[in-house]
Amino acid sequence: MNLKYRDVAKKMAQLRLAHRCYFHQSVTSKVYPGQPPILEYLLKNDNCTQKELADFLSVSPASIATSIKRMQKNGLVQKLSDARDLRYNRIKITQKGRDVFSQYLIEFEKINEKLFKGFSMQELDQLYGYLSRMTDNLDVNNIKKETLKSFNL
């Protein structure tokens, strides 16, 4: 077989798309696609401000406000006024939010188990090495951190 770089790159893109679609089909009834990073951040930084959350995710405060409103409606988070400064809202993850994120992680692991089914540890080590070299070749360290965050990298 006479492979070209673009053939391999296309196969990688197909894999990424299939992984993403498969994952979203399995969890969209529980959580919207942009919500897991918010829940994960809140698990580590509970009671943060909307601005802190927006800054971390490199999105606009208006975008976070919309997501938080939707998540409040679904019982995943609570929005509380800051006791010291009423201009700020603090965001707190609820028990339901914790449970939903836990289920999200379980689904993610199931999908990854299916993805890597039949691979030996040696093959996974090799694949990881190849992917690391490819990442290094593209010099990911020179990509703006904000850009990487927007892709959850």
PDB file of C-alpha atoms in Angstrom:
ATOM      1  CA  MET A   1       0.000   0.000   0.000  1.00  0.00           C
ATOM      2  CA  ASN A   2       1.406   3.381  -0.996  1.00  0.00           C
ATOM      3  CA  LEU A   3       0.234   5.639   1.841  1.00  0.00           C
ATOM      4  CA  LYS A   4       0.571   9.382   1.734  1.00  0.00           C
ATOM      5  CA  TYR A   5       0.791  11.694   4.736  1.00  0.00           C
ATOM      6  CA  ARG A   6      -2.684  13.026   3.996  1.00  0.00           C
ATOM      7  CA  ASP A   7      -4.122   9.477   4.068  1.00  0.00           C
ATOM      8  CA  VAL A   8      -2.822   8.980   7.597  1.00  0.00           C
ATOM      9  CA  ALA A   9      -3.890  12.491   8.656  1.00  0.00           C
ATOM     10  CA  LYS A  10      -7.370  11.845   7.224  1.00  0.00           C
ATOM     11  CA  LYS A  11      -7.628   8.550   9.129  1.00  0.00           C
ATOM     12  CA  MET A  12      -6.625  10.379  12.345  1.00  0.00           C
ATOM     13  CA  ALA A  13      -9.315  13.011  11.689  1.00  0.00           C
ATOM     14  CA  GLN A  14     -11.911  10.281  11.068  1.00  0.00           C
ATOM     15  CA  LEU A  15     -10.941   8.589  14.319  1.00  0.00           C
ATOM     16  CA  ARG A  16     -11.214  11.853  16.267  1.00  0.00           C
ATOM     17  CA  LEU A  17     -14.622  12.596  14.738  1.00  0.00           C
ATOM     18  CA  ALA A  18     -15.908   9.053  15.363  1.00  0.00           C
ATOM     19  CA  HIS A  19     -14.677   9.169  18.979  1.00  0.00           C
ATOM     20  CA  ARG A  20     -16.328  12.539  19.544  1.00  0.00           C
ATOM     21  CA  CYS A  21     -19.644  11.507  17.910  1.00  0.00           C
ATOM     22  CA  TYR A  22     -19.781   8.200  19.753  1.00  0.00           C
ATOM     23  CA  PHE A  23     -19.094   9.950  23.023  1.00  0.00           C
ATOM     24  CA  HIS A  24     -21.674  12.702  22.511  1.00  0.00           C
ATOM     25  CA  GLN A  25     -24.341  10.159  21.580  1.00  0.00           C
ATOM     26  CA  SER A  26     -23.790   8.333  24.834  1.00  0.00           C
ATOM     27  CA  VAL A  27     -23.807  11.339  27.193  1.00  0.00           C
ATOM     28  CA  THR A  28     -25.918  14.089  25.601  1.00  0.00           C
ATOM     29  CA  SER A  29     -29.013  13.059  27.517  1.00  0.00           C
ATOM     30  CA  LYS A  30     -27.188  13.862  30.768  1.00  0.00           C
ATOM     31  CA  VAL A  31     -24.958  16.802  29.915  1.00  0.00           C
ATOM     32  CA  TYR A  32     -24.439  19.265  27.050  1.00  0.00           C
ATOM     33  CA  PRO A  33     -21.074  19.047  25.247  1.00  0.00           C
ATOM     34  CA  GLY A  34     -19.573  22.208  26.797  1.00  0.00           C
ATOM     35  CA  GLN A  35     -20.591  21.380  30.364  1.00  0.00           C
ATOM     36  CA  PRO A  36     -18.073  18.677  31.409  1.00  0.00           C
ATOM     37  CA  PRO A  37     -15.122  21.115  31.481  1.00  0.00           C
ATOM     38  CA  ILE A  38     -17.200  23.458  33.654  1.00  0.00           C
ATOM     39  CA  LEU A  39     -18.133  20.660  36.045  1.00  0.00           C
ATOM     40  CA  GLU A  40     -14.539  19.450  36.195  1.00  0.00           C
ATOM     41  CA  TYR A  41     -13.270  22.952  36.995  1.00  0.00           C
ATOM     42  CA  LEU A  42     -15.928  23.362  39.702  1.00  0.00           C
ATOM     43  CA  LEU A  43     -14.948  20.056  41.288  1.00  0.00           C
ATOM     44  CA  LYS A  44     -11.455  21.450  41.768  1.00  0.00           C
ATOM     45  CA  ASN A  45     -12.411  25.111  42.340  1.00  0.00           C
ATOM     46  CA  ASP A  46     -15.815  25.082  43.996  1.00  0.00           C
ATOM     47  CA  ASN A  47     -17.296  28.494  44.800  1.00  0.00           C
ATOM     48  CA  CYS A  48     -15.355  30.235  42.044  1.00  0.00           C
ATOM     49  CA  THR A  49     -16.678  33.324  40.293  1.00  0.00           C
ATOM     50  CA  GLN A  50     -18.151  33.271  36.809  1.00  0.00           C
ATOM     51  CA  LYS A  51     -15.241  35.449  35.693  1.00  0.00           C
ATOM     52  CA  GLU A  52     -12.675  32.933  36.999  1.00  0.00           C
ATOM     53  CA  LEU A  53     -14.503  30.188  35.143  1.00  0.00           C
ATOM     54  CA  ALA A  54     -14.701  32.231  31.922  1.00  0.00           C
ATOM     55  CA  ASP A  55     -11.003  33.113  32.158  1.00  0.00           C
ATOM     56  CA  PHE A  56      -9.996  29.491  32.709  1.00  0.00           C
ATOM     57  CA  LEU A  57     -12.046  28.249  29.743  1.00  0.00           C
ATOM     58  CA  SER A  58     -11.050  31.221  27.558  1.00  0.00           C
ATOM     59  CA  VAL A  59     -14.651  32.111  26.780  1.00  0.00           C
ATOM     60  CA  SER A  60     -16.680  35.256  27.251  1.00  0.00           C
ATOM     61  CA  PRO A  61     -18.467  35.957  30.533  1.00  0.00           C
ATOM     62  CA  ALA A  62     -21.742  36.015  28.555  1.00  0.00           C
ATOM     63  CA  SER A  63     -21.080  32.503  27.280  1.00  0.00           C
ATOM     64  CA  ILE A  64     -20.441  31.247  30.812  1.00  0.00           C
ATOM     65  CA  ALA A  65     -23.567  33.017  32.067  1.00  0.00           C
ATOM     66  CA  THR A  66     -25.662  31.181  29.477  1.00  0.00           C
ATOM     67  CA  SER A  67     -24.115  27.810  30.363  1.00  0.00           C
ATOM     68  CA  ILE A  68     -24.488  28.415  34.095  1.00  0.00           C
ATOM     69  CA  LYS A  69     -28.138  29.391  33.657  1.00  0.00           C
ATOM     70  CA  ARG A  70     -28.816  26.138  31.776  1.00  0.00           C
ATOM     71  CA  MET A  71     -26.873  24.101  34.338  1.00  0.00           C
ATOM     72  CA  GLN A  72     -28.767  25.783  37.194  1.00  0.00           C
ATOM     73  CA  LYS A  73     -32.058  24.883  35.538  1.00  0.00           C
ATOM     74  CA  ASN A  74     -30.921  21.243  35.368  1.00  0.00           C
ATOM     75  CA  GLY A  75     -29.794  21.265  39.008  1.00  0.00           C
ATOM     76  CA  LEU A  76     -26.090  20.771  38.251  1.00  0.00           C
ATOM     77  CA  VAL A  77     -24.860  24.010  39.839  1.00  0.00           C
ATOM     78  CA  GLN A  78     -25.988  26.738  42.209  1.00  0.00           C
ATOM     79  CA  LYS A  79     -25.291  30.407  41.741  1.00  0.00           C
ATOM     80  CA  LEU A  80     -24.742  32.272  44.996  1.00  0.00           C
ATOM     81  CA  SER A  81     -24.102  35.955  45.617  1.00  0.00           C
ATOM     82  CA  ASP A  82     -20.663  36.689  47.001  1.00  0.00           C
ATOM     83  CA  ALA A  83     -21.100  37.680  50.663  1.00  0.00           C
ATOM     84  CA  ARG A  84     -18.276  40.240  50.466  1.00  0.00           C
ATOM     85  CA  ASP A  85     -19.085  41.748  47.080  1.00  0.00           C
ATOM     86  CA  LEU A  86     -22.588  41.495  45.627  1.00  0.00           C
ATOM     87  CA  ARG A  87     -21.294  42.318  42.147  1.00  0.00           C
ATOM     88  CA  TYR A  88     -19.894  38.778  41.916  1.00  0.00           C
ATOM     89  CA  ASN A  89     -21.673  35.472  41.712  1.00  0.00           C
ATOM     90  CA  ARG A  90     -20.080  32.336  43.103  1.00  0.00           C
ATOM     91  CA  ILE A  91     -20.732  29.047  41.356  1.00  0.00           C
ATOM     92  CA  LYS A  92     -21.080  25.869  43.384  1.00  0.00           C
ATOM     93  CA  ILE A  93     -21.459  22.366  41.990  1.00  0.00           C
ATOM     94  CA  THR A  94     -24.413  20.406  43.396  1.00  0.00           C
ATOM     95  CA  GLN A  95     -24.481  16.749  44.337  1.00  0.00           C
ATOM     96  CA  LYS A  96     -26.415  16.100  41.129  1.00  0.00           C
ATOM     97  CA  GLY A  97     -23.621  17.869  39.217  1.00  0.00           C
ATOM     98  CA  ARG A  98     -21.053  15.641  40.931  1.00  0.00           C
ATOM     99  CA  ASP A  99     -23.082  12.533  40.090  1.00  0.00           C
ATOM    100  CA  VAL A 100     -23.529  13.564  36.453  1.00  0.00           C
ATOM    101  CA  PHE A 101     -19.801  14.246  36.087  1.00  0.00           C
ATOM    102  CA  SER A 102     -19.005  10.861  37.667  1.00  0.00           C
ATOM    103  CA  GLN A 103     -21.291   9.162  35.154  1.00  0.00           C
ATOM    104  CA  TYR A 104     -19.647  11.166  32.377  1.00  0.00           C
ATOM    105  CA  LEU A 105     -16.231   9.828  33.394  1.00  0.00           C
ATOM    106  CA  ILE A 106     -17.560   6.252  33.480  1.00  0.00           C
ATOM    107  CA  GLU A 107     -19.001   6.627  29.952  1.00  0.00           C
ATOM    108  CA  PHE A 108     -15.757   8.181  28.723  1.00  0.00           C
ATOM    109  CA  GLU A 109     -13.779   5.228  30.108  1.00  0.00           C
ATOM    110  CA  LYS A 110     -16.154   2.713  28.479  1.00  0.00           C
ATOM    111  CA  ILE A 111     -15.703   4.376  25.108  1.00  0.00           C
ATOM    112  CA  ASN A 112     -11.927   4.410  25.487  1.00  0.00           C
ATOM    113  CA  GLU A 113     -11.945   0.738  26.478  1.00  0.00           C
ATOM    114  CA  LYS A 114     -13.880  -0.025  23.291  1.00  0.00           C
ATOM    115  CA  LEU A 115     -11.512   2.163  21.245  1.00  0.00           C
ATOM    116  CA  PHE A 116      -8.391   0.353  22.475  1.00  0.00           C
ATOM    117  CA  LYS A 117      -9.880  -3.153  22.598  1.00  0.00           C
ATOM    118  CA  GLY A 118      -7.378  -5.742  21.393  1.00  0.00           C
ATOM    119  CA  PHE A 119      -4.322  -3.522  21.869  1.00  0.00           C
ATOM    120  CA  SER A 120      -1.508  -4.846  24.016  1.00  0.00           C
ATOM    121  CA  MET A 121       0.261  -2.569  26.492  1.00  0.00           C
ATOM    122  CA  GLN A 122       3.295  -2.653  24.210  1.00  0.00           C
ATOM    123  CA  GLU A 123       1.179  -1.449  21.277  1.00  0.00           C
ATOM    124  CA  LEU A 124      -0.340   1.305  23.418  1.00  0.00           C
ATOM    125  CA  ASP A 125       3.150   2.390  24.488  1.00  0.00           C
ATOM    126  CA  GLN A 126       4.238   2.473  20.849  1.00  0.00           C
ATOM    127  CA  LEU A 127       1.146   4.415  19.782  1.00  0.00           C
ATOM    128  CA  TYR A 128       1.669   6.890  22.606  1.00  0.00           C
ATOM    129  CA  GLY A 129       5.278   7.340  21.502  1.00  0.00           C
ATOM    130  CA  TYR A 130       4.252   7.962  17.889  1.00  0.00           C
ATOM    131  CA  LEU A 131       1.593  10.467  18.915  1.00  0.00           C
ATOM    132  CA  SER A 132       4.036  12.231  21.231  1.00  0.00           C
ATOM    133  CA  ARG A 133       6.573  12.550  18.413  1.00  0.00           C
ATOM    134  CA  MET A 134       3.899  13.925  16.099  1.00  0.00           C
ATOM    135  CA  THR A 135       2.851  16.442  18.747  1.00  0.00           C
ATOM    136  CA  ASP A 136       6.480  17.468  19.219  1.00  0.00           C
ATOM    137  CA  ASN A 137       6.913  17.817  15.445  1.00  0.00           C
ATOM    138  CA  LEU A 138       4.092  20.363  15.413  1.00  0.00           C
ATOM    139  CA  ASP A 139       5.734  22.171  18.337  1.00  0.00           C
ATOM    140  CA  VAL A 140       2.583  22.330  20.450  1.00  0.00           C
ATOM    141  CA  ASN A 141       4.450  24.434  23.020  1.00  0.00           C
ATOM    142  CA  ASN A 142       4.287  27.367  20.591  1.00  0.00           C
ATOM    143  CA  ILE A 143       0.507  27.253  20.321  1.00  0.00           C
ATOM    144  CA  LYS A 144      -1.212  29.845  22.476  1.00  0.00           C
ATOM    145  CA  LYS A 145      -2.484  28.387  25.753  1.00  0.00           C
ATOM    146  CA  GLU A 146      -5.894  29.976  25.128  1.00  0.00           C
ATOM    147  CA  THR A 147      -6.192  28.057  21.869  1.00  0.00           C
ATOM    148  CA  LEU A 148      -5.325  24.755  23.551  1.00  0.00           C
ATOM    149  CA  LYS A 149      -7.851  25.422  26.337  1.00  0.00           C
ATOM    150  CA  SER A 150     -10.606  26.064  23.805  1.00  0.00           C
ATOM    151  CA  PHE A 151     -10.001  22.516  22.533  1.00  0.00           C
ATOM    152  CA  ASN A 152      -9.727  21.121  26.077  1.00  0.00           C
ATOM    153  CA  LEU A 153      -6.062  20.199  25.534  1.00  0.00           C
TER     154      LEU A 153
END
